[in-house]
Amino acid sequence: NITRKWKRIMAVGCSHSHLIDKQAKANVLKFSEQFKPEIRIHLGDWADTTCFRNGARGTPDESEPIEPDIESGIDFVFDEFRATLAFSGNHEQRLWHCAGDKDARVSWAAGKLIGMITDKAKETKCEFVPYTGIWQERRIGNFTFTHGSGRGGINALQKHALAYGNICMAHLHTAEQITVQARSRATGICVGTLMAGHDPAEYARQNFNTFRWSYGFAYGETDGQTTQLWLHRHDPESTVWRLPPV
């Protein structure tokens, strides 16, 4: 018999830098220290990059400080959570988009921030996965890991699972797990968000899906062929975090 070595794995996402909920952050780090996963994944949107968003010019978002945004995100992903695999989400992608801006001041700033991120990933020996939309993915066992793409909505996770098969993603800010209505019986897991508040961002104020936002993370084991994941969901209305037993 060949003995397969199983490694522990944990995934979080959508922490949004300085906008992270302090209690959620503390509990995620507490579980990580107790569980001791060999594979630690951040699925992207660990920065918010508010002032770089499309449409920010001429609005209060344009004056949002960028340094605490990026530095706080880097600290959480690479120093506190100690990710071994970090994805760029659509929020980090704003920097790569702005690196080609016709305004030299914007492109210079974006380029410097990209350098900070990639240098930190190299320093901590963390694999950094650029954002390539629907083509972004890393396979671990029989699961695809990706940030996620497109608009949210009640069927968004099912669409991803139908497209990729077994999937663990972020992007939607709703911690949930589904099995698709298909012969593949693929599992879809969204780790939710760690972002604080019910009205945290301008872009979310016109979206009914914001009512579904919840905190969470995924954890489990993989032997490189099979990956078994469980979702821990925390309701933002609850003040008490009950972590899974280790």
PDB file of N, CA, C and O in Angstrom, residues 61-132:
ATOM      1  N   ASP A  61     -13.798  59.241  -3.026  1.00  0.00           N
ATOM      2  CA  ASP A  61     -12.899  58.089  -3.115  1.00  0.00           C
ATOM      3  C   ASP A  61     -11.523  58.475  -3.667  1.00  0.00           C
ATOM      4  O   ASP A  61     -10.517  57.825  -3.352  1.00  0.00           O
ATOM      5  N   GLU A  62     -11.491  59.535  -4.481  1.00  0.00           N
ATOM      6  CA  GLU A  62     -10.235  59.949  -5.101  1.00  0.00           C
ATOM      7  C   GLU A  62      -9.193  60.357  -4.054  1.00  0.00           C
ATOM      8  O   GLU A  62      -7.990  60.234  -4.290  1.00  0.00           O
ATOM      9  N   SER A  63      -9.652  60.807  -2.897  1.00  0.00           N
ATOM     10  CA  SER A  63      -8.731  61.292  -1.863  1.00  0.00           C
ATOM     11  C   SER A  63      -8.438  60.253  -0.784  1.00  0.00           C
ATOM     12  O   SER A  63      -7.751  60.545   0.193  1.00  0.00           O
ATOM     13  N   GLU A  64      -8.949  59.020  -0.961  1.00  0.00           N
ATOM     14  CA  GLU A  64      -8.676  57.967   0.024  1.00  0.00           C
ATOM     15  C   GLU A  64      -7.179  57.624   0.006  1.00  0.00           C
ATOM     16  O   GLU A  64      -6.622  57.333  -1.043  1.00  0.00           O
ATOM     17  N   PRO A  65      -6.528  57.653   1.171  1.00  0.00           N
ATOM     18  CA  PRO A  65      -5.076  57.375   1.225  1.00  0.00           C
ATOM     19  C   PRO A  65      -4.768  55.963   0.723  1.00  0.00           C
ATOM     20  O   PRO A  65      -5.445  55.005   1.091  1.00  0.00           O
ATOM     21  N   ILE A  66      -3.726  55.843  -0.084  1.00  0.00           N
ATOM     22  CA  ILE A  66      -3.380  54.545  -0.646  1.00  0.00           C
ATOM     23  C   ILE A  66      -2.345  53.809   0.194  1.00  0.00           C
ATOM     24  O   ILE A  66      -2.349  52.573   0.278  1.00  0.00           O
ATOM     25  N   GLU A  67      -1.447  54.535   0.882  1.00  0.00           N
ATOM     26  CA  GLU A  67      -0.379  53.865   1.625  1.00  0.00           C
ATOM     27  C   GLU A  67      -0.892  52.945   2.730  1.00  0.00           C
ATOM     28  O   GLU A  67      -0.505  51.766   2.787  1.00  0.00           O
ATOM     29  N   PRO A  68      -1.800  53.425   3.622  1.00  0.00           N
ATOM     30  CA  PRO A  68      -2.302  52.502   4.650  1.00  0.00           C
ATOM     31  C   PRO A  68      -3.115  51.356   4.074  1.00  0.00           C
ATOM     32  O   PRO A  68      -3.151  50.259   4.646  1.00  0.00           O
ATOM     33  N   ASP A  69      -3.741  51.579   2.939  1.00  0.00           N
ATOM     34  CA  ASP A  69      -4.507  50.545   2.260  1.00  0.00           C
ATOM     35  C   ASP A  69      -3.584  49.398   1.852  1.00  0.00           C
ATOM     36  O   ASP A  69      -3.785  48.242   2.248  1.00  0.00           O
ATOM     37  N   ILE A  70      -2.547  49.703   1.093  1.00  0.00           N
ATOM     38  CA  ILE A  70      -1.652  48.666   0.591  1.00  0.00           C
ATOM     39  C   ILE A  70      -0.820  48.050   1.713  1.00  0.00           C
ATOM     40  O   ILE A  70      -0.669  46.824   1.793  1.00  0.00           O
ATOM     41  N   GLU A  71      -0.282  48.883   2.596  1.00  0.00           N
ATOM     42  CA  GLU A  71       0.568  48.358   3.667  1.00  0.00           C
ATOM     43  C   GLU A  71      -0.202  47.449   4.617  1.00  0.00           C
ATOM     44  O   GLU A  71       0.300  46.406   5.040  1.00  0.00           O
ATOM     45  N   SER A  72      -1.438  47.836   4.958  1.00  0.00           N
ATOM     46  CA  SER A  72      -2.254  47.002   5.843  1.00  0.00           C
ATOM     47  C   SER A  72      -2.576  45.672   5.184  1.00  0.00           C
ATOM     48  O   SER A  72      -2.556  44.618   5.828  1.00  0.00           O
ATOM     49  N   GLY A  73      -2.878  45.706   3.883  1.00  0.00           N
ATOM     50  CA  GLY A  73      -3.168  44.474   3.154  1.00  0.00           C
ATOM     51  C   GLY A  73      -1.962  43.556   3.089  1.00  0.00           C
ATOM     52  O   GLY A  73      -2.067  42.344   3.316  1.00  0.00           O
ATOM     53  N   ILE A  74      -0.789  44.121   2.794  1.00  0.00           N
ATOM     54  CA  ILE A  74       0.446  43.340   2.736  1.00  0.00           C
ATOM     55  C   ILE A  74       0.752  42.718   4.094  1.00  0.00           C
ATOM     56  O   ILE A  74       1.120  41.541   4.191  1.00  0.00           O
ATOM     57  N   ASP A  75       0.596  43.509   5.149  1.00  0.00           N
ATOM     58  CA  ASP A  75       0.881  42.997   6.497  1.00  0.00           C
ATOM     59  C   ASP A  75       0.003  41.793   6.830  1.00  0.00           C
ATOM     60  O   ASP A  75       0.486  40.795   7.376  1.00  0.00           O
ATOM     61  N   PHE A  76      -1.292  41.895   6.506  1.00  0.00           N
ATOM     62  CA  PHE A  76      -2.206  40.801   6.842  1.00  0.00           C
ATOM     63  C   PHE A  76      -1.886  39.542   6.047  1.00  0.00           C
ATOM     64  O   PHE A  76      -1.759  38.444   6.619  1.00  0.00           O
ATOM     65  N   VAL A  77      -1.728  39.674   4.743  1.00  0.00           N
ATOM     66  CA  VAL A  77      -1.547  38.505   3.877  1.00  0.00           C
ATOM     67  C   VAL A  77      -0.204  37.806   4.116  1.00  0.00           C
ATOM     68  O   VAL A  77      -0.151  36.591   4.322  1.00  0.00           O
ATOM     69  N   PHE A  78       0.866  38.597   4.106  1.00  0.00           N
ATOM     70  CA  PHE A  78       2.204  37.998   4.081  1.00  0.00           C
ATOM     71  C   PHE A  78       2.842  37.839   5.463  1.00  0.00           C
ATOM     72  O   PHE A  78       3.647  36.918   5.664  1.00  0.00           O
ATOM     73  N   ASP A  79       2.510  38.709   6.410  1.00  0.00           N
ATOM     74  CA  ASP A  79       3.165  38.661   7.719  1.00  0.00           C
ATOM     75  C   ASP A  79       2.302  38.027   8.806  1.00  0.00           C
ATOM     76  O   ASP A  79       2.819  37.306   9.663  1.00  0.00           O
ATOM     77  N   GLU A  80       1.001  38.300   8.791  1.00  0.00           N
ATOM     78  CA  GLU A  80       0.131  37.790   9.851  1.00  0.00           C
ATOM     79  C   GLU A  80      -0.493  36.450   9.470  1.00  0.00           C
ATOM     80  O   GLU A  80      -0.369  35.460  10.198  1.00  0.00           O
ATOM     81  N   PHE A  81      -1.161  36.386   8.334  1.00  0.00           N
ATOM     82  CA  PHE A  81      -1.742  35.122   7.880  1.00  0.00           C
ATOM     83  C   PHE A  81      -0.675  34.197   7.306  1.00  0.00           C
ATOM     84  O   PHE A  81      -0.824  32.977   7.290  1.00  0.00           O
ATOM     85  N   ARG A  82       0.413  34.769   6.818  1.00  0.00           N
ATOM     86  CA  ARG A  82       1.563  34.038   6.258  1.00  0.00           C
ATOM     87  C   ARG A  82       1.132  33.128   5.096  1.00  0.00           C
ATOM     88  O   ARG A  82       1.376  31.912   5.092  1.00  0.00           O
ATOM     89  N   ALA A  83       0.499  33.739   4.127  1.00  0.00           N
ATOM     90  CA  ALA A  83       0.011  33.000   2.964  1.00  0.00           C
ATOM     91  C   ALA A  83       1.161  32.329   2.216  1.00  0.00           C
ATOM     92  O   ALA A  83       2.245  32.891   2.067  1.00  0.00           O
ATOM     93  N   THR A  84       0.898  31.121   1.747  1.00  0.00           N
ATOM     94  CA  THR A  84       1.834  30.433   0.857  1.00  0.00           C
ATOM     95  C   THR A  84       1.398  30.582  -0.600  1.00  0.00           C
ATOM     96  O   THR A  84       2.177  30.335  -1.516  1.00  0.00           O
ATOM     97  N   LEU A  85       0.141  30.983  -0.784  1.00  0.00           N
ATOM     98  CA  LEU A  85      -0.432  31.192  -2.114  1.00  0.00           C
ATOM     99  C   LEU A  85      -1.383  32.382  -2.018  1.00  0.00           C
ATOM    100  O   LEU A  85      -2.341  32.349  -1.248  1.00  0.00           O
ATOM    101  N   ALA A  86      -1.085  33.456  -2.757  1.00  0.00           N
ATOM    102  CA  ALA A  86      -1.899  34.671  -2.690  1.00  0.00           C
ATOM    103  C   ALA A  86      -2.361  35.065  -4.085  1.00  0.00           C
ATOM    104  O   ALA A  86      -1.539  35.195  -5.004  1.00  0.00           O
ATOM    105  N   PHE A  87      -3.653  35.230  -4.216  1.00  0.00           N
ATOM    106  CA  PHE A  87      -4.245  35.622  -5.490  1.00  0.00           C
ATOM    107  C   PHE A  87      -4.421  37.142  -5.543  1.00  0.00           C
ATOM    108  O   PHE A  87      -4.696  37.775  -4.526  1.00  0.00           O
ATOM    109  N   SER A  88      -4.284  37.682  -6.723  1.00  0.00           N
ATOM    110  CA  SER A  88      -4.706  39.055  -6.966  1.00  0.00           C
ATOM    111  C   SER A  88      -6.179  39.018  -7.341  1.00  0.00           C
ATOM    112  O   SER A  88      -6.596  38.226  -8.184  1.00  0.00           O
ATOM    113  N   GLY A  89      -6.984  39.858  -6.678  1.00  0.00           N
ATOM    114  CA  GLY A  89      -8.394  39.962  -7.017  1.00  0.00           C
ATOM    115  C   GLY A  89      -8.649  41.150  -7.932  1.00  0.00           C
ATOM    116  O   GLY A  89      -7.710  41.842  -8.348  1.00  0.00           O
ATOM    117  N   ASN A  90      -9.896  41.416  -8.231  1.00  0.00           N
ATOM    118  CA  ASN A  90     -10.205  42.542  -9.106  1.00  0.00           C
ATOM    119  C   ASN A  90      -9.832  43.882  -8.480  1.00  0.00           C
ATOM    120  O   ASN A  90      -9.567  44.859  -9.181  1.00  0.00           O
ATOM    121  N   HIS A  91      -9.771  43.950  -7.132  1.00  0.00           N
ATOM    122  CA  HIS A  91      -9.364  45.203  -6.493  1.00  0.00           C
ATOM    123  C   HIS A  91      -7.863  45.444  -6.668  1.00  0.00           C
ATOM    124  O   HIS A  91      -7.449  46.577  -6.955  1.00  0.00           O
ATOM    125  N   GLU A  92      -7.032  44.413  -6.486  1.00  0.00           N
ATOM    126  CA  GLU A  92      -5.597  44.580  -6.743  1.00  0.00           C
ATOM    127  C   GLU A  92      -5.334  44.845  -8.224  1.00  0.00           C
ATOM    128  O   GLU A  92      -4.423  45.582  -8.584  1.00  0.00           O
ATOM    129  N   GLN A  93      -6.155  44.269  -9.089  1.00  0.00           N
ATOM    130  CA  GLN A  93      -5.980  44.431 -10.522  1.00  0.00           C
ATOM    131  C   GLN A  93      -6.073  45.891 -10.948  1.00  0.00           C
ATOM    132  O   GLN A  93      -5.526  46.291 -11.978  1.00  0.00           O
ATOM    133  N   ARG A  94      -6.751  46.708 -10.139  1.00  0.00           N
ATOM    134  CA  ARG A  94      -6.824  48.142 -10.448  1.00  0.00           C
ATOM    135  C   ARG A  94      -5.423  48.744 -10.589  1.00  0.00           C
ATOM    136  O   ARG A  94      -5.207  49.647 -11.391  1.00  0.00           O
ATOM    137  N   LEU A  95      -4.482  48.256  -9.792  1.00  0.00           N
ATOM    138  CA  LEU A  95      -3.118  48.784  -9.855  1.00  0.00           C
ATOM    139  C   LEU A  95      -2.474  48.447 -11.195  1.00  0.00           C
ATOM    140  O   LEU A  95      -1.822  49.297 -11.812  1.00  0.00           O
ATOM    141  N   TRP A  96      -2.626  47.205 -11.637  1.00  0.00           N
ATOM    142  CA  TRP A  96      -2.051  46.798 -12.920  1.00  0.00           C
ATOM    143  C   TRP A  96      -2.709  47.580 -14.068  1.00  0.00           C
ATOM    144  O   TRP A  96      -2.041  47.949 -15.028  1.00  0.00           O
ATOM    145  N   HIS A  97      -4.016  47.832 -13.935  1.00  0.00           N
ATOM    146  CA  HIS A  97      -4.710  48.632 -14.947  1.00  0.00           C
ATOM    147  C   HIS A  97      -4.174  50.065 -14.952  1.00  0.00           C
ATOM    148  O   HIS A  97      -3.897  50.629 -16.018  1.00  0.00           O
ATOM    149  N   CYS A  98      -3.988  50.645 -13.768  1.00  0.00           N
ATOM    150  CA  CYS A  98      -3.549  52.037 -13.676  1.00  0.00           C
ATOM    151  C   CYS A  98      -2.072  52.211 -13.991  1.00  0.00           C
ATOM    152  O   CYS A  98      -1.619  53.329 -14.228  1.00  0.00           O
ATOM    153  N   ALA A  99      -1.321  51.109 -14.003  1.00  0.00           N
ATOM    154  CA  ALA A  99       0.092  51.196 -14.369  1.00  0.00           C
ATOM    155  C   ALA A  99       0.253  51.669 -15.813  1.00  0.00           C
ATOM    156  O   ALA A  99       1.321  52.151 -16.200  1.00  0.00           O
ATOM    157  N   GLY A 100      -0.802  51.554 -16.601  1.00  0.00           N
ATOM    158  CA  GLY A 100      -0.773  52.025 -17.979  1.00  0.00           C
ATOM    159  C   GLY A 100      -1.545  53.311 -18.185  1.00  0.00           C
ATOM    160  O   GLY A 100      -1.855  53.673 -19.319  1.00  0.00           O
ATOM    161  N   ASP A 101      -1.864  54.011 -17.094  1.00  0.00           N
ATOM    162  CA  ASP A 101      -2.649  55.245 -17.179  1.00  0.00           C
ATOM    163  C   ASP A 101      -1.868  56.324 -17.925  1.00  0.00           C
ATOM    164  O   ASP A 101      -0.641  56.417 -17.821  1.00  0.00           O
ATOM    165  N   LYS A 102      -2.581  57.154 -18.666  1.00  0.00           N
ATOM    166  CA  LYS A 102      -1.924  58.231 -19.421  1.00  0.00           C
ATOM    167  C   LYS A 102      -1.405  59.336 -18.508  1.00  0.00           C
ATOM    168  O   LYS A 102      -0.547  60.128 -18.920  1.00  0.00           O
ATOM    169  N   ASP A 103      -1.930  59.410 -17.285  1.00  0.00           N
ATOM    170  CA  ASP A 103      -1.417  60.348 -16.287  1.00  0.00           C
ATOM    171  C   ASP A 103      -0.166  59.717 -15.665  1.00  0.00           C
ATOM    172  O   ASP A 103      -0.252  58.708 -14.968  1.00  0.00           O
ATOM    173  N   ALA A 104       0.992  60.310 -15.907  1.00  0.00           N
ATOM    174  CA  ALA A 104       2.261  59.736 -15.458  1.00  0.00           C
ATOM    175  C   ALA A 104       2.319  59.597 -13.941  1.00  0.00           C
ATOM    176  O   ALA A 104       2.960  58.676 -13.425  1.00  0.00           O
ATOM    177  N   ARG A 105       1.649  60.493 -13.218  1.00  0.00           N
ATOM    178  CA  ARG A 105       1.656  60.403 -11.751  1.00  0.00           C
ATOM    179  C   ARG A 105       0.927  59.151 -11.280  1.00  0.00           C
ATOM    180  O   ARG A 105       1.368  58.463 -10.351  1.00  0.00           O
ATOM    181  N   VAL A 106      -0.187  58.852 -11.929  1.00  0.00           N
ATOM    182  CA  VAL A 106      -0.966  57.668 -11.571  1.00  0.00           C
ATOM    183  C   VAL A 106      -0.205  56.398 -11.935  1.00  0.00           C
ATOM    184  O   VAL A 106      -0.117  55.460 -11.130  1.00  0.00           O
ATOM    185  N   SER A 107       0.344  56.347 -13.129  1.00  0.00           N
ATOM    186  CA  SER A 107       1.054  55.140 -13.569  1.00  0.00           C
ATOM    187  C   SER A 107       2.301  54.902 -12.726  1.00  0.00           C
ATOM    188  O   SER A 107       2.628  53.751 -12.404  1.00  0.00           O
ATOM    189  N   TRP A 108       3.000  55.982 -12.326  1.00  0.00           N
ATOM    190  CA  TRP A 108       4.189  55.829 -11.482  1.00  0.00           C
ATOM    191  C   TRP A 108       3.811  55.265 -10.117  1.00  0.00           C
ATOM    192  O   TRP A 108       4.454  54.331  -9.622  1.00  0.00           O
ATOM    193  N   ALA A 109       2.758  55.828  -9.504  1.00  0.00           N
ATOM    194  CA  ALA A 109       2.322  55.364  -8.183  1.00  0.00           C
ATOM    195  C   ALA A 109       1.884  53.909  -8.243  1.00  0.00           C
ATOM    196  O   ALA A 109       2.246  53.102  -7.378  1.00  0.00           O
ATOM    197  N   ALA A 110       1.127  53.558  -9.262  1.00  0.00           N
ATOM    198  CA  ALA A 110       0.660  52.174  -9.401  1.00  0.00           C
ATOM    199  C   ALA A 110       1.841  51.223  -9.570  1.00  0.00           C
ATOM    200  O   ALA A 110       1.884  50.137  -8.971  1.00  0.00           O
ATOM    201  N   GLY A 111       2.825  51.629 -10.352  1.00  0.00           N
ATOM    202  CA  GLY A 111       3.998  50.799 -10.561  1.00  0.00           C
ATOM    203  C   GLY A 111       4.794  50.577  -9.283  1.00  0.00           C
ATOM    204  O   GLY A 111       5.278  49.466  -9.022  1.00  0.00           O
ATOM    205  N   LYS A 112       4.934  51.604  -8.480  1.00  0.00           N
ATOM    206  CA  LYS A 112       5.641  51.476  -7.203  1.00  0.00           C
ATOM    207  C   LYS A 112       4.918  50.507  -6.266  1.00  0.00           C
ATOM    208  O   LYS A 112       5.539  49.702  -5.581  1.00  0.00           O
ATOM    209  N   LEU A 113       3.598  50.593  -6.235  1.00  0.00           N
ATOM    210  CA  LEU A 113       2.813  49.719  -5.362  1.00  0.00           C
ATOM    211  C   LEU A 113       2.866  48.267  -5.830  1.00  0.00           C
ATOM    212  O   LEU A 113       2.944  47.349  -5.018  1.00  0.00           O
ATOM    213  N   ILE A 114       2.849  48.061  -7.133  1.00  0.00           N
ATOM    214  CA  ILE A 114       2.996  46.705  -7.681  1.00  0.00           C
ATOM    215  C   ILE A 114       4.339  46.122  -7.250  1.00  0.00           C
ATOM    216  O   ILE A 114       4.435  44.950  -6.860  1.00  0.00           O
ATOM    217  N   GLY A 115       5.390  46.947  -7.292  1.00  0.00           N
ATOM    218  CA  GLY A 115       6.702  46.500  -6.851  1.00  0.00           C
ATOM    219  C   GLY A 115       6.718  46.107  -5.387  1.00  0.00           C
ATOM    220  O   GLY A 115       7.344  45.102  -5.014  1.00  0.00           O
ATOM    221  N   MET A 116       6.028  46.877  -4.547  1.00  0.00           N
ATOM    222  CA  MET A 116       5.935  46.538  -3.125  1.00  0.00           C
ATOM    223  C   MET A 116       5.312  45.162  -2.927  1.00  0.00           C
ATOM    224  O   MET A 116       5.769  44.353  -2.117  1.00  0.00           O
ATOM    225  N   ILE A 117       4.250  44.889  -3.677  1.00  0.00           N
ATOM    226  CA  ILE A 117       3.516  43.624  -3.545  1.00  0.00           C
ATOM    227  C   ILE A 117       4.358  42.441  -4.015  1.00  0.00           C
ATOM    228  O   ILE A 117       4.515  41.441  -3.311  1.00  0.00           O
ATOM    229  N   THR A 118       4.899  42.556  -5.211  1.00  0.00           N
ATOM    230  CA  THR A 118       5.655  41.428  -5.777  1.00  0.00           C
ATOM    231  C   THR A 118       6.950  41.178  -5.003  1.00  0.00           C
ATOM    232  O   THR A 118       7.366  40.033  -4.843  1.00  0.00           O
ATOM    233  N   ASP A 119       7.582  42.245  -4.508  1.00  0.00           N
ATOM    234  CA  ASP A 119       8.800  42.082  -3.712  1.00  0.00           C
ATOM    235  C   ASP A 119       8.492  41.358  -2.399  1.00  0.00           C
ATOM    236  O   ASP A 119       9.270  40.499  -1.961  1.00  0.00           O
ATOM    237  N   LYS A 120       7.367  41.702  -1.773  1.00  0.00           N
ATOM    238  CA  LYS A 120       7.001  41.063  -0.513  1.00  0.00           C
ATOM    239  C   LYS A 120       6.679  39.588  -0.730  1.00  0.00           C
ATOM    240  O   LYS A 120       7.023  38.732   0.099  1.00  0.00           O
ATOM    241  N   ALA A 121       6.016  39.275  -1.833  1.00  0.00           N
ATOM    242  CA  ALA A 121       5.701  37.878  -2.138  1.00  0.00           C
ATOM    243  C   ALA A 121       6.984  37.066  -2.305  1.00  0.00           C
ATOM    244  O   ALA A 121       7.110  35.956  -1.786  1.00  0.00           O
ATOM    245  N   LYS A 122       7.975  37.630  -3.002  1.00  0.00           N
ATOM    246  CA  LYS A 122       9.253  36.939  -3.178  1.00  0.00           C
ATOM    247  C   LYS A 122       9.975  36.776  -1.852  1.00  0.00           C
ATOM    248  O   LYS A 122      10.534  35.719  -1.551  1.00  0.00           O
ATOM    249  N   GLU A 123       9.951  37.827  -1.030  1.00  0.00           N
ATOM    250  CA  GLU A 123      10.639  37.794   0.261  1.00  0.00           C
ATOM    251  C   GLU A 123      10.085  36.696   1.165  1.00  0.00           C
ATOM    252  O   GLU A 123      10.832  36.027   1.885  1.00  0.00           O
ATOM    253  N   THR A 124       8.766  36.510   1.127  1.00  0.00           N
ATOM    254  CA  THR A 124       8.123  35.529   2.006  1.00  0.00           C
ATOM    255  C   THR A 124       7.926  34.176   1.331  1.00  0.00           C
ATOM    256  O   THR A 124       7.280  33.288   1.889  1.00  0.00           O
ATOM    257  N   LYS A 125       8.442  34.046   0.097  1.00  0.00           N
ATOM    258  CA  LYS A 125       8.336  32.794  -0.666  1.00  0.00           C
ATOM    259  C   LYS A 125       6.877  32.372  -0.858  1.00  0.00           C
ATOM    260  O   LYS A 125       6.520  31.194  -0.760  1.00  0.00           O
ATOM    261  N   CYS A 126       6.044  33.353  -1.120  1.00  0.00           N
ATOM    262  CA  CYS A 126       4.620  33.123  -1.379  1.00  0.00           C
ATOM    263  C   CYS A 126       4.372  33.189  -2.878  1.00  0.00           C
ATOM    264  O   CYS A 126       4.776  34.156  -3.535  1.00  0.00           O
ATOM    265  N   GLU A 127       3.707  32.170  -3.421  1.00  0.00           N
ATOM    266  CA  GLU A 127       3.356  32.229  -4.841  1.00  0.00           C
ATOM    267  C   GLU A 127       2.255  33.269  -5.041  1.00  0.00           C
ATOM    268  O   GLU A 127       1.205  33.221  -4.390  1.00  0.00           O
ATOM    269  N   PHE A 128       2.491  34.225  -5.932  1.00  0.00           N
ATOM    270  CA  PHE A 128       1.522  35.285  -6.205  1.00  0.00           C
ATOM    271  C   PHE A 128       0.891  35.029  -7.570  1.00  0.00           C
ATOM    272  O   PHE A 128       1.592  34.879  -8.569  1.00  0.00           O
ATOM    273  N   VAL A 129      -0.440  34.971  -7.594  1.00  0.00           N
ATOM    274  CA  VAL A 129      -1.166  34.641  -8.826  1.00  0.00           C
ATOM    275  C   VAL A 129      -1.830  35.899  -9.372  1.00  0.00           C
ATOM    276  O   VAL A 129      -2.755  36.436  -8.760  1.00  0.00           O
ATOM    277  N   PRO A 130      -1.391  36.412 -10.517  1.00  0.00           N
ATOM    278  CA  PRO A 130      -1.996  37.618 -11.096  1.00  0.00           C
ATOM    279  C   PRO A 130      -3.467  37.396 -11.435  1.00  0.00           C
ATOM    280  O   PRO A 130      -3.914  36.265 -11.634  1.00  0.00           O
ATOM    281  N   TYR A 131      -4.202  38.489 -11.519  1.00  0.00           N
ATOM    282  CA  TYR A 131      -5.624  38.409 -11.848  1.00  0.00           C
ATOM    283  C   TYR A 131      -5.796  38.356 -13.361  1.00  0.00           C
ATOM    284  O   TYR A 131      -5.381  39.266 -14.078  1.00  0.00           O
ATOM    285  N   THR A 132      -6.391  37.285 -13.846  1.00  0.00           N
ATOM    286  CA  THR A 132      -6.645  37.132 -15.280  1.00  0.00           C
ATOM    287  C   THR A 132      -8.119  36.788 -15.528  1.00  0.00           C
ATOM    288  O   THR A 132      -8.458  36.100 -16.485  1.00  0.00           O
TER     289      THR A 132
END
